[in-house]
mmCIF file of C-alpha atoms in Angstrom:
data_model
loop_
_atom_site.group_PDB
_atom_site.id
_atom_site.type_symbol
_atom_site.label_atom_id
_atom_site.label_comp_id
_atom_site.label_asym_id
_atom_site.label_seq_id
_atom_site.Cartn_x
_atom_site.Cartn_y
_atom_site.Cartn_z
ATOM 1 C CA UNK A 24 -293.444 -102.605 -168.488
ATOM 2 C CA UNK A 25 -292.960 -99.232 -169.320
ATOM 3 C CA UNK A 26 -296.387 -98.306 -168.389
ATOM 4 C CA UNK A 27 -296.557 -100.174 -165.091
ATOM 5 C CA UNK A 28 -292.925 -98.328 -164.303
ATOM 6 C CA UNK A 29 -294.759 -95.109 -165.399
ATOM 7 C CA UNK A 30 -297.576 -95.700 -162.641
ATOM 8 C CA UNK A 31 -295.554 -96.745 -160.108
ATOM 9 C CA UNK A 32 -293.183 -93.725 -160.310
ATOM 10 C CA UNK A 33 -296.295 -91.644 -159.683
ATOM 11 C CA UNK A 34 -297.421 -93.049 -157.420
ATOM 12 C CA UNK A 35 -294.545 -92.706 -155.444
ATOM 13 C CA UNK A 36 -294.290 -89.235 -156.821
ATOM 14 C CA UNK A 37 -298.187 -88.602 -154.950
ATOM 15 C CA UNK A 38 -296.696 -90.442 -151.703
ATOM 16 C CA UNK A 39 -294.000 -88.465 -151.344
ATOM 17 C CA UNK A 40 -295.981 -85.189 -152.089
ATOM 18 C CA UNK A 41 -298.596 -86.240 -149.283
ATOM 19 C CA UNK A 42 -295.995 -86.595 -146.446
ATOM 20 C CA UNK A 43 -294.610 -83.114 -146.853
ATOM 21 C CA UNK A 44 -294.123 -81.500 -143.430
ATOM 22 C CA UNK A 45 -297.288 -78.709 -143.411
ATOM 23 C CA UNK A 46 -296.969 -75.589 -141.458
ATOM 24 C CA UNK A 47 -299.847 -73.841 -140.256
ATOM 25 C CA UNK A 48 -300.123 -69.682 -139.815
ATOM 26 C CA UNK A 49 -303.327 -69.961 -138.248
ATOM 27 C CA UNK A 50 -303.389 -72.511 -135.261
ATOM 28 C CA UNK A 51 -306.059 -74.530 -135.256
ATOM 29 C CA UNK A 52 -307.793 -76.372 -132.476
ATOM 30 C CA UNK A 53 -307.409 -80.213 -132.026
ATOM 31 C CA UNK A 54 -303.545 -79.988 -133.204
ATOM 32 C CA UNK A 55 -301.358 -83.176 -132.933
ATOM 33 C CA UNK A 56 -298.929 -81.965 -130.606
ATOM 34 C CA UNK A 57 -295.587 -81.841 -133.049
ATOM 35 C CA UNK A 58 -297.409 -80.143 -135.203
ATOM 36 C CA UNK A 59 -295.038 -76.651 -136.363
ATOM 37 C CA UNK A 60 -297.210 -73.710 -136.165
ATOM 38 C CA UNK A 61 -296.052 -70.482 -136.448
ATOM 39 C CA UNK A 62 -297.679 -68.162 -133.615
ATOM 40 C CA UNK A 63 -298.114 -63.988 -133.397
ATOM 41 C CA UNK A 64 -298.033 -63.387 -130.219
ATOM 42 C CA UNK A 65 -299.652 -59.499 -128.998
ATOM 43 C CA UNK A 66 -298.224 -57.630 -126.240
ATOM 44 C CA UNK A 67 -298.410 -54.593 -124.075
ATOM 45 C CA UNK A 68 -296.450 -52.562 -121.832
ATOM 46 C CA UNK A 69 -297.449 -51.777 -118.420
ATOM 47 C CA UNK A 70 -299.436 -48.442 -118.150
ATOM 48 C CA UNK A 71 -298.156 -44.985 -116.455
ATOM 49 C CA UNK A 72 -300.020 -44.487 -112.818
ATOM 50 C CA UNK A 73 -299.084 -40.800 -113.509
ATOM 51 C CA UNK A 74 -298.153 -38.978 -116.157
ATOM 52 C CA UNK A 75 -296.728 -35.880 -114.926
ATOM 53 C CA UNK A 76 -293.227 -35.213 -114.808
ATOM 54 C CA UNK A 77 -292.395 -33.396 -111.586
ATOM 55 C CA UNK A 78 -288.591 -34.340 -111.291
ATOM 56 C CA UNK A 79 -285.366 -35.042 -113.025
ATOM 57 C CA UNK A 80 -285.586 -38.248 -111.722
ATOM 58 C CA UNK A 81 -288.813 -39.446 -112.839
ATOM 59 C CA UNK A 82 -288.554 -40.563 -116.490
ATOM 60 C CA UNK A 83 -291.279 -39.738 -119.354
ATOM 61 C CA UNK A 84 -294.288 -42.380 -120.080
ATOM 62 C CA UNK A 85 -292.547 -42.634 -123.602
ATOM 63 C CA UNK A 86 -289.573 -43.691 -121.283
ATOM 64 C CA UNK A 87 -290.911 -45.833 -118.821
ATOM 65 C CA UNK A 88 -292.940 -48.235 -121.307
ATOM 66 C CA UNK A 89 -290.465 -48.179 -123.978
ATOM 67 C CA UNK A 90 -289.670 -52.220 -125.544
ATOM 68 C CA UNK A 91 -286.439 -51.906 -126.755
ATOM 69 C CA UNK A 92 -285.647 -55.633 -127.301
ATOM 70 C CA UNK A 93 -287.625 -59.040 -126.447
ATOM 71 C CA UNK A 94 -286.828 -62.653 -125.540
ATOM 72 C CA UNK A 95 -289.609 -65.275 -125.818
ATOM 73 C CA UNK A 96 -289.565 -68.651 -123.892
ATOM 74 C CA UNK A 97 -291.960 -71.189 -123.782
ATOM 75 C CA UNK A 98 -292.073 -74.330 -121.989
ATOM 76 C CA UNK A 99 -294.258 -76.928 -121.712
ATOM 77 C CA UNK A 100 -296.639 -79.052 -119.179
ATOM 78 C CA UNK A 101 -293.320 -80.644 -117.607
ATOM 79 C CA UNK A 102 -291.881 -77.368 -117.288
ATOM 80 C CA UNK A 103 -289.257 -77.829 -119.905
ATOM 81 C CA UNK A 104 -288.294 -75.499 -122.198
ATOM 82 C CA UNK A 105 -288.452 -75.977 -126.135
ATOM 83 C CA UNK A 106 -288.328 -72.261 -127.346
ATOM 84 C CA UNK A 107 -286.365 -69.385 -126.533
ATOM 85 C CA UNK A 108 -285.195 -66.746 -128.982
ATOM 86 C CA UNK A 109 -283.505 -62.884 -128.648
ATOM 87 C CA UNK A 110 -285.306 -60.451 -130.685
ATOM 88 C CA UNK A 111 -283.968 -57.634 -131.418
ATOM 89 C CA UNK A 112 -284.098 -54.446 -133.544
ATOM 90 C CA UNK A 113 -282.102 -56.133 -135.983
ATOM 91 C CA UNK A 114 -285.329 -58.699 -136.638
ATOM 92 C CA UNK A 115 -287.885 -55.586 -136.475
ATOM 93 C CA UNK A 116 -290.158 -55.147 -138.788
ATOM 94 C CA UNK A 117 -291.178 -51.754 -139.990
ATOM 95 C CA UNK A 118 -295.041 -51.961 -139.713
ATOM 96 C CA UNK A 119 -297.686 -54.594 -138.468
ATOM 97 C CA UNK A 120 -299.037 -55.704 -142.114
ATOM 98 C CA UNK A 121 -294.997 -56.239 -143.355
ATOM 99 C CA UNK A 122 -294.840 -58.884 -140.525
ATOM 100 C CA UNK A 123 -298.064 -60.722 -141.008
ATOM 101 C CA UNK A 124 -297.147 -60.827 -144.415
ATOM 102 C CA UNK A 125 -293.666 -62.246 -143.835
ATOM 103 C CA UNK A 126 -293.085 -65.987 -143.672
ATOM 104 C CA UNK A 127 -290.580 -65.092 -141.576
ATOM 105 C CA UNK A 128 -289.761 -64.732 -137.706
ATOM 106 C CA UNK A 129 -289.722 -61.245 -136.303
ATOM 107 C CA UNK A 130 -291.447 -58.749 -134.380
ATOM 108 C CA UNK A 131 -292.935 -55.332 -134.236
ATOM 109 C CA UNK A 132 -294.215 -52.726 -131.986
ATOM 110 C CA UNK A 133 -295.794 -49.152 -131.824
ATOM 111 C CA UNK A 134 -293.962 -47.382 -128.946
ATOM 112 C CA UNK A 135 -295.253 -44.009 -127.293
ATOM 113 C CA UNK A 136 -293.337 -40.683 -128.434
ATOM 114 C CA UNK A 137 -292.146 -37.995 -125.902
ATOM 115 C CA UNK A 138 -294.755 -35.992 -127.882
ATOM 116 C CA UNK A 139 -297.782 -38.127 -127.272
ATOM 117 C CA UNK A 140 -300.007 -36.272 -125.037
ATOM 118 C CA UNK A 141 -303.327 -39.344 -125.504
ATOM 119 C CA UNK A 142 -302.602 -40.474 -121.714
ATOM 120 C CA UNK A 143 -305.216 -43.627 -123.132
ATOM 121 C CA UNK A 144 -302.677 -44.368 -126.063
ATOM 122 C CA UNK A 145 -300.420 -47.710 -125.163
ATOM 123 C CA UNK A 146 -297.521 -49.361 -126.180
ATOM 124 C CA UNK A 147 -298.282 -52.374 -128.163
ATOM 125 C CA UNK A 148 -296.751 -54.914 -130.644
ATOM 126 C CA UNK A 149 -296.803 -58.088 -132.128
ATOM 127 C CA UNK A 150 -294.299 -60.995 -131.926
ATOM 128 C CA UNK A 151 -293.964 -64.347 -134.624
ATOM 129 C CA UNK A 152 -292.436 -67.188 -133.641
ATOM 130 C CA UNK A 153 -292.612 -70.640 -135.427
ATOM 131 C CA UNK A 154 -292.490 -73.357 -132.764
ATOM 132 C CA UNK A 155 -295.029 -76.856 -132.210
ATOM 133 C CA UNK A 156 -298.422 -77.715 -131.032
ATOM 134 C CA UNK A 157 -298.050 -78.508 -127.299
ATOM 135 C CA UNK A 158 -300.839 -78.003 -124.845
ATOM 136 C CA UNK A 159 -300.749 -76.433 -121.412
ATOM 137 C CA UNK A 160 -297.629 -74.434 -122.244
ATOM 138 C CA UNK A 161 -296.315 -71.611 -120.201
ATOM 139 C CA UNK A 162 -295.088 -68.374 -122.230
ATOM 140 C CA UNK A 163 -292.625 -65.985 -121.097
ATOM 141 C CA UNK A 164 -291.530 -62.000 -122.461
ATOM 142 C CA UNK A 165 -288.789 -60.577 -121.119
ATOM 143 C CA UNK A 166 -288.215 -57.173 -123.111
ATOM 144 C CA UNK A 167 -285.373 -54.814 -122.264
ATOM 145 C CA UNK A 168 -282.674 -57.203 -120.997
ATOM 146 C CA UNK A 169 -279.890 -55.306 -122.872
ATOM 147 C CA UNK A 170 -280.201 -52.523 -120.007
ATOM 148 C CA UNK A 171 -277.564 -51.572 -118.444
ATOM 149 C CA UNK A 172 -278.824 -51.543 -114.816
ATOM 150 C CA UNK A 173 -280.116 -55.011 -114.245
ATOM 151 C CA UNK A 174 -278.475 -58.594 -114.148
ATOM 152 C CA UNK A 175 -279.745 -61.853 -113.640
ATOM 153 C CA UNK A 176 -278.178 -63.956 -111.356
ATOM 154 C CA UNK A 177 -275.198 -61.102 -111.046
ATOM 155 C CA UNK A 178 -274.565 -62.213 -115.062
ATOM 156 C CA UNK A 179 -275.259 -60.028 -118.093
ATOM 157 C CA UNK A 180 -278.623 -60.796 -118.351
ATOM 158 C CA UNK A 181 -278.316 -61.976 -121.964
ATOM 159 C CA UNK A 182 -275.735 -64.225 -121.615
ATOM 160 C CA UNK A 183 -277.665 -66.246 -119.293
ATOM 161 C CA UNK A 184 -280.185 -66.629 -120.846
ATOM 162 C CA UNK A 185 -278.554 -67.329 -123.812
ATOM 163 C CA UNK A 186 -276.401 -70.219 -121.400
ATOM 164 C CA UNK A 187 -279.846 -71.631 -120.466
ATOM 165 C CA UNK A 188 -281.509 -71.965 -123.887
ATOM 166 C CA UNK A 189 -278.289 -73.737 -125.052
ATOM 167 C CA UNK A 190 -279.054 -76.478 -122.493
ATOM 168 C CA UNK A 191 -282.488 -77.420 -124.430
ATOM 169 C CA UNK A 192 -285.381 -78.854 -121.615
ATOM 170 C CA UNK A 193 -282.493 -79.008 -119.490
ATOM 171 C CA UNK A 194 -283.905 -75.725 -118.950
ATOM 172 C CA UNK A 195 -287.021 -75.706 -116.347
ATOM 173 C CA UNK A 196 -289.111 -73.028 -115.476
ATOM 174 C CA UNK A 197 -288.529 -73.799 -112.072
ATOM 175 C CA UNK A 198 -284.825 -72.586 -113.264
ATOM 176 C CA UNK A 199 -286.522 -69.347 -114.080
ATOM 177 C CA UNK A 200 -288.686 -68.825 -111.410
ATOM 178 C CA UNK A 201 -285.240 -68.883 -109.048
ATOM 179 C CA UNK A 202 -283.721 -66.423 -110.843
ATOM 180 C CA UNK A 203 -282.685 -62.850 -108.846
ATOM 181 C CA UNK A 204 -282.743 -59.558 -110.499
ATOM 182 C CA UNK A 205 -279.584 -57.526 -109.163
ATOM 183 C CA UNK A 206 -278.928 -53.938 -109.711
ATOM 184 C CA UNK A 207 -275.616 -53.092 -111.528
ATOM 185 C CA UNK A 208 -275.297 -50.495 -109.144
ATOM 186 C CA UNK A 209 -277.002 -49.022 -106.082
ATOM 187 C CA UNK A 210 -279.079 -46.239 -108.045
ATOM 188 C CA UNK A 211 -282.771 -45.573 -107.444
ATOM 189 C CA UNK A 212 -282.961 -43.279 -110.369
ATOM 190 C CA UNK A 213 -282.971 -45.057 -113.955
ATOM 191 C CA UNK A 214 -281.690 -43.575 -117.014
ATOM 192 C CA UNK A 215 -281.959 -46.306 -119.258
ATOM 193 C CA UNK A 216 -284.092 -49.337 -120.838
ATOM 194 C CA UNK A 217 -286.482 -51.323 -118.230
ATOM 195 C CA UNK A 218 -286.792 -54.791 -117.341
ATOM 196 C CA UNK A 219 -290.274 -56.112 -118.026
ATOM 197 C CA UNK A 220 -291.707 -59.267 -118.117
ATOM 198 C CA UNK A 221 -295.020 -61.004 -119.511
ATOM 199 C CA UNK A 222 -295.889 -64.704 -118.043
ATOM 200 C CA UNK A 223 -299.224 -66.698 -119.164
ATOM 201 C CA UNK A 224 -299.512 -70.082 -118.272
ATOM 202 C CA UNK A 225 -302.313 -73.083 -119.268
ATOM 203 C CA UNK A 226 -301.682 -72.188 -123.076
ATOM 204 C CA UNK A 227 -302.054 -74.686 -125.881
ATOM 205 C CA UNK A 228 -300.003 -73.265 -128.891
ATOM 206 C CA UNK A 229 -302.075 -75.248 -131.203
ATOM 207 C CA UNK A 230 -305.054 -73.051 -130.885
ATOM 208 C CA UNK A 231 -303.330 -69.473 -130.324
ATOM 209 C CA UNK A 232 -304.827 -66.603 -132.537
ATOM 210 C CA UNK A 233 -303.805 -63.335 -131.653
ATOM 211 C CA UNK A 234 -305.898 -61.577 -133.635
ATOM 212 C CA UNK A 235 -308.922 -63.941 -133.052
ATOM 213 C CA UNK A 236 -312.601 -61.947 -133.050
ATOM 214 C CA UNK A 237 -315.998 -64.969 -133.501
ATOM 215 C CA UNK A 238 -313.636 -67.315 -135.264
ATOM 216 C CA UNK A 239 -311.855 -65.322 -137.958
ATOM 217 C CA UNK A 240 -308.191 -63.902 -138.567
ATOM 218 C CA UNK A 241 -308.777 -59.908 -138.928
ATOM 219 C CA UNK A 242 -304.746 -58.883 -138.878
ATOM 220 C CA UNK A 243 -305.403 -56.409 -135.987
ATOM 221 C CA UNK A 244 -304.734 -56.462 -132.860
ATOM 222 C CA UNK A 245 -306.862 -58.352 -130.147
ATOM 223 C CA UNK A 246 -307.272 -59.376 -126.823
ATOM 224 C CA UNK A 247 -307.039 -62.847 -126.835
ATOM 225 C CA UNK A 248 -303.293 -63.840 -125.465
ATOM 226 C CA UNK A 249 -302.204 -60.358 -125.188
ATOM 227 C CA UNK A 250 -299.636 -60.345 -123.221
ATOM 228 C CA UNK A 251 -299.380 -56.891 -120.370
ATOM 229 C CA UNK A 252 -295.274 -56.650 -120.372
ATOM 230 C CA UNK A 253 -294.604 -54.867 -116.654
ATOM 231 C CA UNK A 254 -292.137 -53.459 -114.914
ATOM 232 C CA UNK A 255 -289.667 -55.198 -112.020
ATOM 233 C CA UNK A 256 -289.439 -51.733 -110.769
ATOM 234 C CA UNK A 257 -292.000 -49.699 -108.608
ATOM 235 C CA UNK A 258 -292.044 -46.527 -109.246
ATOM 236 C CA UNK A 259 -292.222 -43.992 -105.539
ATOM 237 C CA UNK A 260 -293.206 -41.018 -106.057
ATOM 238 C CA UNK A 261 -293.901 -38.243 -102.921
ATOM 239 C CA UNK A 262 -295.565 -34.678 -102.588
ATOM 240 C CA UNK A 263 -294.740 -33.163 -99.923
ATOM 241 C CA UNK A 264 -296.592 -29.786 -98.242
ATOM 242 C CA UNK A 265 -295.815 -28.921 -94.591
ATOM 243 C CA UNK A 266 -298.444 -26.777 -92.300
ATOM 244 C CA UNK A 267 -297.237 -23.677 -91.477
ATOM 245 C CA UNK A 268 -299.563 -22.540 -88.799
ATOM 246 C CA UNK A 269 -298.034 -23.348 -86.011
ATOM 247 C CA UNK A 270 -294.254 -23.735 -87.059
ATOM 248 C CA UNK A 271 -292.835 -20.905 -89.582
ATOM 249 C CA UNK A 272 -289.684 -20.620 -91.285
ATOM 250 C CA UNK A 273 -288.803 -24.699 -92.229
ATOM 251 C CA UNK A 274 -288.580 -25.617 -95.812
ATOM 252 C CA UNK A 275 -287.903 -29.321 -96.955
ATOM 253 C CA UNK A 276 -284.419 -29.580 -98.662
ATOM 254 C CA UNK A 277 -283.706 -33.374 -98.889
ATOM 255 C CA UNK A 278 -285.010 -36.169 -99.119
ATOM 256 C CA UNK A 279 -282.994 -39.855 -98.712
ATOM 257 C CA UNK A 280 -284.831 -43.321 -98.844
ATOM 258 C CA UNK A 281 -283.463 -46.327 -96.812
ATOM 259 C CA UNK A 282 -282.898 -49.874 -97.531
ATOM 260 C CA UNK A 283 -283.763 -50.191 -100.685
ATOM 261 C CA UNK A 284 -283.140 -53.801 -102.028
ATOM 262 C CA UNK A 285 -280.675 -54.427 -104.781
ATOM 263 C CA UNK A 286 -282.320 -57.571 -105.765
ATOM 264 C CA UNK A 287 -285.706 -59.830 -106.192
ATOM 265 C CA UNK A 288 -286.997 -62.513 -107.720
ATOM 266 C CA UNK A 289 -287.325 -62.240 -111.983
ATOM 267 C CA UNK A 290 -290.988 -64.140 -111.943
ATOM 268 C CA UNK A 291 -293.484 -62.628 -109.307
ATOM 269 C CA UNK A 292 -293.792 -65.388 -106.051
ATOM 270 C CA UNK A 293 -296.943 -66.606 -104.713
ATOM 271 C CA UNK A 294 -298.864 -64.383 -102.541
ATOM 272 C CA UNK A 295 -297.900 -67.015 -98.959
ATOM 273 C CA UNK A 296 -294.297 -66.862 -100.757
ATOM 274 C CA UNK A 297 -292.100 -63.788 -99.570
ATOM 275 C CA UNK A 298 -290.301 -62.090 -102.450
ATOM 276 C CA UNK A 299 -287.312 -60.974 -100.031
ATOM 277 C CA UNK A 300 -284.738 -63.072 -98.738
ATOM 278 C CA UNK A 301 -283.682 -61.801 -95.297
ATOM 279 C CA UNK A 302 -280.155 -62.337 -96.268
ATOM 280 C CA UNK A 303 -280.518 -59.773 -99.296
ATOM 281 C CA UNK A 304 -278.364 -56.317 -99.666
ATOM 282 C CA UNK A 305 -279.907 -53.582 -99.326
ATOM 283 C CA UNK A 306 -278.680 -49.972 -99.481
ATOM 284 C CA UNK A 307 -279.390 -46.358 -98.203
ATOM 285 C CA UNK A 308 -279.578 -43.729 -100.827
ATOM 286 C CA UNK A 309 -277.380 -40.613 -100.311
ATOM 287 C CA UNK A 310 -279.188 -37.298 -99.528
ATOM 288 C CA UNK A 311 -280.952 -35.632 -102.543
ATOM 289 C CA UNK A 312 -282.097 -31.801 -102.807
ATOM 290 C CA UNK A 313 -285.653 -31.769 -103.537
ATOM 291 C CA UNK A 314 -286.064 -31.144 -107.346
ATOM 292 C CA UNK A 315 -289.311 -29.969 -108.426
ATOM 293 C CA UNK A 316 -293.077 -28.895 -107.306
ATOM 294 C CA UNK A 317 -296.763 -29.477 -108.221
ATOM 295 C CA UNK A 318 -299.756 -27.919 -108.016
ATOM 296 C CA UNK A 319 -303.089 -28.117 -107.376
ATOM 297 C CA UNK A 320 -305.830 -27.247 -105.522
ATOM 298 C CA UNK A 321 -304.395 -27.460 -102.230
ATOM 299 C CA UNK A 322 -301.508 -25.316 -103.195
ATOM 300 C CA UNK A 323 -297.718 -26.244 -104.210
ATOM 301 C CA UNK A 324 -296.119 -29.496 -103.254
ATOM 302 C CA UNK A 325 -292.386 -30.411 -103.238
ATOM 303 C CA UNK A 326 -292.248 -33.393 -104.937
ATOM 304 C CA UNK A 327 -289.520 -36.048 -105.462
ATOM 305 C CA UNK A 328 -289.566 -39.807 -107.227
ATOM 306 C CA UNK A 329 -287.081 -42.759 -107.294
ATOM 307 C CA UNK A 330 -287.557 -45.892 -108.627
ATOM 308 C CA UNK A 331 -286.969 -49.212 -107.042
ATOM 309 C CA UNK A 332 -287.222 -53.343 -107.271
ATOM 310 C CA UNK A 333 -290.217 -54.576 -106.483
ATOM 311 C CA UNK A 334 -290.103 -56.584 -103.204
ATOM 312 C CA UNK A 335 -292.199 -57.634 -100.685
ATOM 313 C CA UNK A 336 -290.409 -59.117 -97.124
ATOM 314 C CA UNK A 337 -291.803 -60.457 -94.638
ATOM 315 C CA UNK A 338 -293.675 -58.156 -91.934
ATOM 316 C CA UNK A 339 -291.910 -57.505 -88.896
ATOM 317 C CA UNK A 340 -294.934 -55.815 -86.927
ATOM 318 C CA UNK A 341 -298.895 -55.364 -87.908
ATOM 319 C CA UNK A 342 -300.590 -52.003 -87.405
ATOM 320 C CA UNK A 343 -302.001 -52.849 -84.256
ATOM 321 C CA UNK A 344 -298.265 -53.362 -82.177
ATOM 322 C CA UNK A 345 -297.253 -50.057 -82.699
#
């Protein structure tokens, strides 16, 4: 008896043993959906059109592609959401191989320096999450929402968010895609973090591999579902040179730009979709001395730059009616 006890208690022992939850680090294709993966996602901020700084209102590349903070959300086929974390620098990790290594959630990124003159170096990073195996899921960064010059909704931007995510696949990306950006204030110059966002859609999480080159895990960074993080804000930037042959004597002193919107839509609208609602504030910027010059070839140019939400209403007249 005590033998056949003996065999059956291992064999319960082996039972047990072979139903243990397994997690995998390196999604694999052909996943049961359930299946807990753990995912590193890449990303990238948007890149600098120019890179000269020709006012005090037009902020640094280091500035304008800075991630300061990131929140991930994924949701699946139906549109529902089953993942959303905050990251912040409290879950940072110090370099790339210290988070692969880590068994652990986190993030990490390599951000440009004010003293980084390579105009082809980029802002890039890495994010691990540890969700489930679903197929034709739709992934969405925001980084920066702890800025101070943005809402969502007119609500601190991560408390609704946080709201949402509390409400499980109650949450819809259709709830997302409604979402306004609203300016704080009624500012075109920015002196703080910027909103970005990163949206890639048709993804099975099963099969992700960030780092993915013929097959194999290398640990560095790759193309495959890198993420481009850009700006909600367009950047305006004019140079200005007036022809002084037949008028003498006028120099430009201000400069003032008129309705500027205060608010658009967070995820970017289809191209028959108008990103402006005619009912939507807008607001006339007071006048500003012109603060800088460039030059080039052609001579000196006053320059100025302001920043602004991007926003596209509907036409009012084509080229031809004027």
């Amino acid at each position: 008896m005590k033998v056949i006890a003996r065999i059956l208690l291992l064999s319960f022992l082996l039972l047990a043993a072979s139903c243990t939850r397994e997690v995998f680090d390196e999604p694999l294709a052909g996943l049961p959906e359930g299946t807990p993966v753990t995912l590193n996602i890449s990303f990238g901020a948007q890149e600098a059109l120019d890179v000269r700084i020709g006012t005090k209102a037009e902020m640094s590349r280091a500035d304008e592609s800075r991630v300061h903070d990131l929140y991930v959300l994924l949701f699946d086929r139906e549109g529902k959401n089953f993942y959303g974390r905050y990251f912040t620098y409290e879950h940072r990790f110090q370099t790339l191989a210290a988070l692969t290594a880590s068994t652990h959630e986190g993030w990490f990124v390599e951000n440009l320096q004010l003293s980084d003159k390579d105009e082809s170096k980029t802002v890039k990073g890495v994010v691990k999450i540890s969700t489930v195996s679903k197929e034709g899921c739709t992934l969405v960064l925001l980084a920066n929402i702890s800025n101070t010059v943005t809402a969502l909704n007119g609500e601190d931007a991560l408390d609704w968010l946080t709201t949402m995510v509390s409400k499980g696949d109650e949450f819809t990306l259709s709830d997302l895609k409604a979402v306004r950006v609203t300016l704080e204030q009624n500012i075109v110059n920015r002196a703080d973090l910027f909103l970005m966002l990163g949206k890639e859609s048709g993804l099975n999480t099963g099969a992700m591999a960030w780092d993915k080159t013929d097959g194999a895990s290398t640990g560095t960074y790759g193309t495959d579902y890198k993420i481009p993080l850009q700006r909600l804000d367009a950047k305006v930037k004019f140079r200005i040179k007036y022809d002084t042959t037949n008028i003498d004597g006028i120099t430009p002193r201000f400069w003032q730009a008129c309705s500027v919107p205060s608010s658009c839509y967070l995820i970017e609208r289809e191209e028959t979709q108008t990103s402006h609602d005619p009912d939507d504030a807008t607001f006339d910027t007071e006048e500003v001395y012109f603060e800088g010059t460039e030059s080039d070839s052609d001579g000196v140019w006053q320059v100025f730059t302001f920043y602004m939400l991007e926003n596209r209403p509907e036409k009012k007249q084509t080229a031809s009616e004027y």
